[in-house]
Amino acid sequence: MTVAGSDSGGGAGIQADMRTFAMLGLHACVAVTAVTVQNSTGVTGVQEIEPDIVAAQMRSVVPDIGVSAVKTGMLASDPIIRAIVDAARELGIGRDGRIPLVVDPVCASMHGDPLLATDALGALKELLFPLATVVTPNLDEVRLLTGIDVVDDATQREAAVALRALGPQWALVKGGHLRGSDRSPDLLFDGEEFTEFPARRIDTGHDHGAGDTLAAAITGALAHGYAVPDAVAFAKEWVTRGLEAAYPLGAGHGPVNPLWRIGAERQVEPTSEALADGAERQVEPTSEAIAEASVETT
């Protein structure tokens, strides 16, 4: 399930999440938090959904259809976050429940347009983060959440520790916005160990929805039963392939393309050395085994 905003341009938000879920052999359920007026050049309007309606969507779907994992994206406001937290606790969603929760703390669009009210940061950090199985902020969001400006490996580790202290089981500090590096290094921390996920940086201006796609791929892998490090390794390669297949759209930034999986001949393999050394199975929720499996819900 994705609990997030709608992107009228189709590049990010619930639209990006649903494309990734579908490509991973999952049926996507949705709780819409806001409707954005946006295209490839920016966001020009936002209509929030009433908090009780957001929570009601979750309470309607989870007991009836059932979900294997939940992802949050754009949450817009303090009342919406509080309604989601109440529903999540009731439904067993979160690090201490039966349903893993991936929190992508969307604060602004890629164009800098605000997507989270400034007075909602407290609820995000104090109420939602402690429920999260894993949080996935980009570097701009890390700075807003922790006050740490990530510029190198040392500050990335410092930020991971600070994020983990806010309560999530795992903290993932994404390095896609670390423009000074020729790689795109992500760092995962569970309170004891750091796991690095390096990847080649794809030279493209068409990266709309990259953060949504990464978090959705993590959620999809968790729904298929993978441990968090394995899910992150898979998602890192997934979004890298999506960036390679990204396409121009409109006058601005085109979207990451999770539809690269259609017709792909080669398997998705993990990029983490830790996985290469210790994984007991390949990280490929798009394999023939899943194609043969019954459809799950997420």
mmCIF file of C-alpha atoms in Angstrom:
data_model
loop_
_atom_site.group_PDB
_atom_site.id
_atom_site.type_symbol
_atom_site.label_atom_id
_atom_site.label_comp_id
_atom_site.label_asym_id
_atom_site.label_seq_id
_atom_site.Cartn_x
_atom_site.Cartn_y
_atom_site.Cartn_z
ATOM 1 C CA MET A 1 0.000 0.000 0.000
ATOM 2 C CA THR A 2 1.137 3.514 -0.766
ATOM 3 C CA VAL A 3 -0.047 6.387 1.417
ATOM 4 C CA ALA A 4 0.951 9.424 -0.612
ATOM 5 C CA GLY A 5 -0.040 12.267 -2.897
ATOM 6 C CA SER A 6 -1.168 12.154 -6.509
ATOM 7 C CA ASP A 7 1.022 13.626 -9.267
ATOM 8 C CA SER A 8 -1.103 14.881 -12.166
ATOM 9 C CA GLY A 9 1.942 14.589 -14.430
ATOM 10 C CA GLY A 10 2.255 10.904 -13.581
ATOM 11 C CA GLY A 11 5.974 10.997 -12.803
ATOM 12 C CA ALA A 12 6.065 10.711 -9.016
ATOM 13 C CA GLY A 13 3.739 10.113 -6.066
ATOM 14 C CA ILE A 14 1.239 7.289 -6.066
ATOM 15 C CA GLN A 15 1.561 6.937 -9.838
ATOM 16 C CA ALA A 16 5.280 6.110 -9.576
ATOM 17 C CA ASP A 17 4.634 3.794 -6.631
ATOM 18 C CA MET A 18 1.909 1.862 -8.432
ATOM 19 C CA ARG A 19 4.052 1.374 -11.544
ATOM 20 C CA THR A 20 6.865 -0.086 -9.451
ATOM 21 C CA PHE A 21 4.537 -2.311 -7.445
ATOM 22 C CA ALA A 22 3.004 -3.650 -10.642
ATOM 23 C CA MET A 23 6.424 -4.396 -12.129
ATOM 24 C CA LEU A 24 7.255 -6.351 -8.971
ATOM 25 C CA GLY A 25 4.198 -8.559 -9.330
ATOM 26 C CA LEU A 26 2.212 -6.801 -6.622
ATOM 27 C CA HIS A 27 -1.324 -5.453 -6.449
ATOM 28 C CA ALA A 28 -1.167 -1.846 -5.256
ATOM 29 C CA CYS A 29 -3.600 -0.415 -2.719
ATOM 30 C CA VAL A 30 -3.726 3.340 -2.158
ATOM 31 C CA ALA A 31 -4.568 5.930 0.486
ATOM 32 C CA VAL A 32 -4.423 9.343 -1.185
ATOM 33 C CA THR A 33 -3.205 12.173 1.066
ATOM 34 C CA ALA A 34 -3.267 15.076 -1.395
ATOM 35 C CA VAL A 35 -3.898 15.942 -5.020
ATOM 36 C CA THR A 36 -1.155 18.030 -6.594
ATOM 37 C CA VAL A 37 -1.410 20.209 -9.666
ATOM 38 C CA GLN A 38 1.920 19.598 -11.337
ATOM 39 C CA ASN A 39 3.653 18.851 -14.592
ATOM 40 C CA SER A 40 7.257 18.335 -15.651
ATOM 41 C CA THR A 41 8.221 21.895 -14.677
ATOM 42 C CA GLY A 42 6.793 22.170 -11.162
ATOM 43 C CA VAL A 43 3.896 22.154 -8.709
ATOM 44 C CA THR A 44 1.340 24.953 -8.957
ATOM 45 C CA GLY A 45 -1.314 23.749 -6.539
ATOM 46 C CA VAL A 46 -2.076 21.286 -3.740
ATOM 47 C CA GLN A 47 -5.414 20.103 -2.363
ATOM 48 C CA GLU A 48 -5.056 18.127 0.844
ATOM 49 C CA ILE A 49 -7.451 15.289 1.613
ATOM 50 C CA GLU A 50 -9.271 15.453 4.939
ATOM 51 C CA PRO A 51 -7.246 13.543 7.557
ATOM 52 C CA ASP A 52 -10.153 11.300 8.545
ATOM 53 C CA ILE A 53 -10.620 10.319 4.886
ATOM 54 C CA VAL A 54 -6.923 9.447 4.576
ATOM 55 C CA ALA A 55 -7.127 7.222 7.637
ATOM 56 C CA ALA A 56 -10.452 5.763 6.490
ATOM 57 C CA GLN A 57 -8.835 4.589 3.253
ATOM 58 C CA MET A 58 -6.292 2.641 5.294
ATOM 59 C CA ARG A 59 -8.933 1.218 7.650
ATOM 60 C CA SER A 60 -11.067 0.169 4.690
ATOM 61 C CA VAL A 61 -8.355 -1.641 2.732
ATOM 62 C CA VAL A 62 -6.120 -3.339 5.282
ATOM 63 C CA PRO A 63 -8.675 -5.521 7.137
ATOM 64 C CA ASP A 64 -10.466 -6.496 3.912
ATOM 65 C CA ILE A 65 -7.775 -6.966 1.253
ATOM 66 C CA GLY A 66 -4.741 -7.186 3.500
ATOM 67 C CA VAL A 67 -1.344 -5.663 2.762
ATOM 68 C CA SER A 68 2.197 -7.050 3.003
ATOM 69 C CA ALA A 69 4.010 -3.716 3.360
ATOM 70 C CA VAL A 70 3.165 -0.005 3.469
ATOM 71 C CA LYS A 71 4.998 3.042 2.135
ATOM 72 C CA THR A 72 4.337 6.688 2.947
ATOM 73 C CA GLY A 73 5.280 9.582 0.686
ATOM 74 C CA MET A 74 3.827 13.089 0.589
ATOM 75 C CA LEU A 75 1.852 13.568 3.819
ATOM 76 C CA ALA A 76 1.279 17.319 3.544
ATOM 77 C CA SER A 77 0.253 18.298 7.090
ATOM 78 C CA ASP A 78 0.430 17.629 10.817
ATOM 79 C CA PRO A 79 -3.230 16.464 11.074
ATOM 80 C CA ILE A 80 -2.755 14.001 8.201
ATOM 81 C CA ILE A 81 0.378 12.550 9.798
ATOM 82 C CA ARG A 82 -1.400 12.149 13.135
ATOM 83 C CA ALA A 83 -4.360 10.417 11.462
ATOM 84 C CA ILE A 84 -2.008 8.029 9.632
ATOM 85 C CA VAL A 85 -0.102 7.226 12.826
ATOM 86 C CA ASP A 86 -3.334 6.414 14.669
ATOM 87 C CA ALA A 87 -4.523 4.163 11.842
ATOM 88 C CA ALA A 88 -1.129 2.470 11.514
ATOM 89 C CA ARG A 89 -1.013 1.607 15.207
ATOM 90 C CA GLU A 90 -4.548 0.255 15.064
ATOM 91 C CA LEU A 91 -3.822 -1.879 11.985
ATOM 92 C CA GLY A 92 -0.462 -3.316 13.042
ATOM 93 C CA ILE A 93 1.579 -1.278 10.567
ATOM 94 C CA GLY A 94 5.119 -0.384 11.569
ATOM 95 C CA ARG A 95 8.363 -1.699 13.001
ATOM 96 C CA ASP A 96 6.647 -3.318 15.985
ATOM 97 C CA GLY A 97 3.672 -4.611 14.018
ATOM 98 C CA ARG A 98 3.205 -7.338 11.464
ATOM 99 C CA ILE A 99 3.334 -5.018 8.440
ATOM 100 C CA PRO A 100 6.618 -3.245 7.630
ATOM 101 C CA LEU A 101 6.481 0.515 7.071
ATOM 102 C CA VAL A 102 8.764 2.457 4.721
ATOM 103 C CA VAL A 103 8.719 6.200 5.385
ATOM 104 C CA ASP A 104 9.891 8.410 2.525
ATOM 105 C CA PRO A 105 9.786 11.827 4.254
ATOM 106 C CA VAL A 106 8.789 13.918 1.252
ATOM 107 C CA CYS A 107 9.208 17.591 2.134
ATOM 108 C CA ALA A 108 9.464 19.248 -1.297
ATOM 109 C CA SER A 109 9.234 18.444 -4.985
ATOM 110 C CA MET A 110 12.383 18.073 -7.048
ATOM 111 C CA HIS A 111 11.767 21.665 -8.193
ATOM 112 C CA GLY A 112 11.788 22.935 -4.592
ATOM 113 C CA ASP A 113 8.029 23.333 -4.252
ATOM 114 C CA PRO A 114 6.963 22.675 -0.621
ATOM 115 C CA LEU A 115 4.960 19.489 -0.090
ATOM 116 C CA LEU A 116 4.995 19.394 3.723
ATOM 117 C CA ALA A 117 3.844 22.137 6.071
ATOM 118 C CA THR A 118 6.646 23.463 8.259
ATOM 119 C CA ASP A 119 4.632 22.777 11.416
ATOM 120 C CA ALA A 120 4.373 19.084 10.413
ATOM 121 C CA LEU A 121 8.060 18.300 10.964
ATOM 122 C CA GLY A 122 7.480 17.649 14.651
ATOM 123 C CA ALA A 123 4.808 15.018 14.014
ATOM 124 C CA LEU A 124 6.917 13.461 11.272
ATOM 125 C CA LYS A 125 9.933 13.036 13.545
ATOM 126 C CA GLU A 126 8.223 12.377 16.862
ATOM 127 C CA LEU A 127 5.256 10.227 15.804
ATOM 128 C CA LEU A 128 5.844 8.642 12.387
ATOM 129 C CA PHE A 129 9.591 7.978 12.450
ATOM 130 C CA PRO A 130 9.370 5.798 15.600
ATOM 131 C CA LEU A 131 6.880 3.570 13.736
ATOM 132 C CA ALA A 132 9.080 3.160 10.661
ATOM 133 C CA THR A 133 10.858 -0.003 9.653
ATOM 134 C CA VAL A 134 13.094 2.143 7.452
ATOM 135 C CA VAL A 135 13.233 5.843 6.551
ATOM 136 C CA THR A 136 14.610 7.016 3.197
ATOM 137 C CA PRO A 137 15.366 10.771 3.152
ATOM 138 C CA ASN A 138 17.392 12.487 0.454
ATOM 139 C CA LEU A 139 20.148 14.880 1.487
ATOM 140 C CA ASP A 140 17.918 17.969 1.465
ATOM 141 C CA GLU A 141 15.468 16.178 3.745
ATOM 142 C CA VAL A 142 18.334 14.973 5.962
ATOM 143 C CA ARG A 143 19.429 18.593 6.450
ATOM 144 C CA LEU A 144 15.878 19.622 7.343
ATOM 145 C CA LEU A 145 15.364 16.719 9.740
ATOM 146 C CA THR A 146 18.739 16.657 11.491
ATOM 147 C CA GLY A 147 20.510 19.927 10.668
ATOM 148 C CA ILE A 148 23.418 17.947 9.186
ATOM 149 C CA ASP A 149 24.765 18.958 5.790
ATOM 150 C CA VAL A 150 26.041 15.750 4.179
ATOM 151 C CA VAL A 151 29.114 16.477 2.056
ATOM 152 C CA ASP A 152 31.212 13.319 2.436
ATOM 153 C CA ASP A 153 31.332 9.816 3.937
ATOM 154 C CA ALA A 154 31.864 11.069 7.484
ATOM 155 C CA THR A 155 28.891 13.422 7.495
ATOM 156 C CA GLN A 156 26.743 10.779 5.798
ATOM 157 C CA ARG A 157 27.477 8.439 8.707
ATOM 158 C CA GLU A 158 26.795 11.208 11.193
ATOM 159 C CA ALA A 159 23.423 11.824 9.538
ATOM 160 C CA ALA A 160 22.547 8.118 9.577
ATOM 161 C CA VAL A 161 23.199 7.981 13.324
ATOM 162 C CA ALA A 162 21.099 11.108 13.917
ATOM 163 C CA LEU A 163 18.209 9.742 11.849
ATOM 164 C CA ARG A 164 18.324 6.361 13.589
ATOM 165 C CA ALA A 165 18.122 8.208 16.936
ATOM 166 C CA LEU A 166 14.702 9.530 15.878
ATOM 167 C CA GLY A 167 13.270 6.038 16.250
ATOM 168 C CA PRO A 168 13.171 4.064 12.990
ATOM 169 C CA GLN A 169 14.520 0.529 12.958
ATOM 170 C CA TRP A 170 16.739 1.372 9.966
ATOM 171 C CA ALA A 171 17.886 4.703 8.518
ATOM 172 C CA LEU A 172 18.879 5.002 4.856
ATOM 173 C CA VAL A 173 20.747 8.157 3.852
ATOM 174 C CA LYS A 174 20.514 8.434 0.082
ATOM 175 C CA GLY A 175 23.478 9.902 -1.775
ATOM 176 C CA GLY A 176 21.836 10.729 -5.076
ATOM 177 C CA HIS A 177 22.054 14.466 -4.336
ATOM 178 C CA LEU A 178 25.761 14.253 -3.451
ATOM 179 C CA ARG A 179 26.665 15.882 -6.738
ATOM 180 C CA GLY A 180 30.380 16.086 -5.949
ATOM 181 C CA SER A 181 30.690 12.311 -6.239
ATOM 182 C CA ASP A 182 30.901 10.292 -9.442
ATOM 183 C CA ARG A 183 28.964 7.581 -7.610
ATOM 184 C CA SER A 184 25.560 7.589 -5.961
ATOM 185 C CA PRO A 185 26.337 6.135 -2.507
ATOM 186 C CA ASP A 186 23.519 5.175 -0.149
ATOM 187 C CA LEU A 187 24.182 4.291 3.495
ATOM 188 C CA LEU A 188 22.017 2.070 5.705
ATOM 189 C CA PHE A 189 22.320 2.007 9.513
ATOM 190 C CA ASP A 190 20.526 -0.191 12.048
ATOM 191 C CA GLY A 191 22.041 1.236 15.207
ATOM 192 C CA GLU A 192 25.050 -1.068 15.098
ATOM 193 C CA GLU A 193 26.278 -1.638 11.559
ATOM 194 C CA PHE A 194 26.656 0.544 8.494
ATOM 195 C CA THR A 195 25.971 -1.004 5.094
ATOM 196 C CA GLU A 196 27.030 0.871 1.964
ATOM 197 C CA PHE A 197 25.241 0.628 -1.364
ATOM 198 C CA PRO A 198 27.396 2.268 -4.030
ATOM 199 C CA ALA A 199 26.081 2.616 -7.546
ATOM 200 C CA ARG A 200 27.103 4.295 -10.750
ATOM 201 C CA ARG A 201 25.716 7.783 -11.193
ATOM 202 C CA ILE A 202 23.474 8.027 -14.247
ATOM 203 C CA ASP A 203 23.953 11.232 -16.226
ATOM 204 C CA THR A 204 20.350 12.252 -16.899
ATOM 205 C CA GLY A 205 18.115 15.220 -16.260
ATOM 206 C CA HIS A 206 15.101 12.938 -16.287
ATOM 207 C CA ASP A 207 14.970 11.787 -12.675
ATOM 208 C CA HIS A 208 11.484 12.829 -11.573
ATOM 209 C CA GLY A 209 10.143 10.328 -9.050
ATOM 210 C CA ALA A 210 13.504 8.711 -8.263
ATOM 211 C CA GLY A 211 12.984 8.865 -4.502
ATOM 212 C CA ASP A 212 9.438 7.532 -4.749
ATOM 213 C CA THR A 213 10.586 4.701 -6.990
ATOM 214 C CA LEU A 214 13.417 3.692 -4.661
ATOM 215 C CA ALA A 215 11.154 3.647 -1.595
ATOM 216 C CA ALA A 216 8.448 1.783 -3.522
ATOM 217 C CA ALA A 217 10.957 -0.848 -4.638
ATOM 218 C CA ILE A 218 12.119 -1.307 -1.031
ATOM 219 C CA THR A 219 8.477 -1.692 -0.002
ATOM 220 C CA GLY A 220 7.844 -4.185 -2.784
ATOM 221 C CA ALA A 221 10.848 -6.289 -1.818
ATOM 222 C CA LEU A 222 9.766 -6.257 1.839
ATOM 223 C CA ALA A 223 6.319 -7.388 0.740
ATOM 224 C CA HIS A 224 8.018 -10.369 -0.911
ATOM 225 C CA GLY A 225 9.670 -11.247 2.380
ATOM 226 C CA TYR A 226 13.153 -9.821 1.985
ATOM 227 C CA ALA A 227 15.198 -8.478 4.877
ATOM 228 C CA VAL A 228 15.787 -4.722 4.883
ATOM 229 C CA PRO A 229 19.420 -4.823 3.604
ATOM 230 C CA ASP A 230 18.417 -7.155 0.767
ATOM 231 C CA ALA A 231 15.417 -4.970 -0.077
ATOM 232 C CA VAL A 232 17.581 -1.833 -0.201
ATOM 233 C CA ALA A 233 20.171 -3.556 -2.397
ATOM 234 C CA PHE A 234 17.469 -4.616 -4.830
ATOM 235 C CA ALA A 235 15.831 -1.182 -4.842
ATOM 236 C CA LYS A 236 19.142 0.583 -5.460
ATOM 237 C CA GLU A 237 19.717 -1.448 -8.608
ATOM 238 C CA TRP A 238 16.061 -1.085 -9.588
ATOM 239 C CA VAL A 239 16.111 2.715 -9.531
ATOM 240 C CA THR A 240 19.490 2.785 -11.305
ATOM 241 C CA ARG A 241 17.982 0.765 -14.139
ATOM 242 C CA GLY A 242 14.978 3.082 -14.087
ATOM 243 C CA LEU A 243 17.242 6.107 -14.470
ATOM 244 C CA GLU A 244 18.997 4.455 -17.389
ATOM 245 C CA ALA A 245 15.609 4.023 -19.069
ATOM 246 C CA ALA A 246 14.257 7.473 -18.115
ATOM 247 C CA TYR A 247 12.660 9.468 -20.911
ATOM 248 C CA PRO A 248 11.907 13.135 -21.684
ATOM 249 C CA LEU A 249 8.414 14.349 -20.954
ATOM 250 C CA GLY A 250 7.073 17.881 -21.366
ATOM 251 C CA ALA A 251 9.268 20.950 -21.036
ATOM 252 C CA GLY A 252 10.993 19.942 -17.796
ATOM 253 C CA HIS A 253 12.201 16.773 -16.086
ATOM 254 C CA GLY A 254 11.026 13.427 -17.371
ATOM 255 C CA PRO A 255 10.348 10.493 -15.039
ATOM 256 C CA VAL A 256 12.339 7.546 -13.834
ATOM 257 C CA ASN A 257 11.036 4.581 -15.780
ATOM 258 C CA PRO A 258 10.273 1.379 -13.811
ATOM 259 C CA LEU A 259 8.802 -0.070 -16.998
ATOM 260 C CA TRP A 260 12.357 -0.962 -18.065
ATOM 261 C CA ARG A 261 11.515 -4.383 -16.623
ATOM 262 C CA ILE A 262 9.199 -5.144 -19.528
ATOM 263 C CA GLY A 263 11.206 -7.256 -21.934
ATOM 264 C CA ALA A 264 14.400 -7.054 -19.880
ATOM 265 C CA GLU A 265 16.585 -10.052 -20.590
ATOM 266 C CA ARG A 266 19.030 -9.814 -17.723
ATOM 267 C CA GLN A 267 18.309 -10.342 -14.056
ATOM 268 C CA VAL A 268 18.360 -7.656 -11.381
ATOM 269 C CA GLU A 269 21.301 -8.405 -9.102
ATOM 270 C CA PRO A 270 22.338 -6.728 -5.863
ATOM 271 C CA THR A 271 25.088 -4.130 -5.931
ATOM 272 C CA SER A 272 26.078 -4.455 -2.261
ATOM 273 C CA GLU A 273 29.369 -6.193 -1.505
ATOM 274 C CA ALA A 274 27.825 -7.296 1.760
ATOM 275 C CA LEU A 275 25.124 -9.128 -0.145
ATOM 276 C CA ALA A 276 27.652 -10.592 -2.540
ATOM 277 C CA ASP A 277 29.537 -11.995 0.458
ATOM 278 C CA GLY A 278 26.664 -13.157 2.585
ATOM 279 C CA ALA A 279 23.289 -13.282 0.840
ATOM 280 C CA GLU A 280 21.685 -16.699 0.777
ATOM 281 C CA ARG A 281 19.514 -15.930 -2.231
ATOM 282 C CA GLN A 282 19.468 -13.501 -5.103
ATOM 283 C CA VAL A 283 17.551 -10.266 -4.661
ATOM 284 C CA GLU A 284 15.230 -10.418 -7.618
ATOM 285 C CA PRO A 285 11.556 -9.978 -6.803
ATOM 286 C CA THR A 286 10.964 -9.745 -10.580
ATOM 287 C CA SER A 287 12.183 -13.263 -11.300
ATOM 288 C CA GLU A 288 10.228 -16.125 -12.811
ATOM 289 C CA ALA A 289 9.538 -17.425 -9.328
ATOM 290 C CA ILE A 290 7.458 -14.360 -8.562
ATOM 291 C CA ALA A 291 5.777 -14.472 -11.946
ATOM 292 C CA GLU A 292 4.592 -17.959 -11.011
ATOM 293 C CA ALA A 293 3.533 -16.962 -7.503
ATOM 294 C CA SER A 294 0.096 -15.722 -6.558
ATOM 295 C CA VAL A 295 -0.343 -11.971 -6.630
ATOM 296 C CA GLU A 296 0.253 -10.309 -3.271
ATOM 297 C CA THR A 297 -1.047 -6.972 -2.059
ATOM 298 C CA THR A 298 1.047 -4.057 -0.920
#
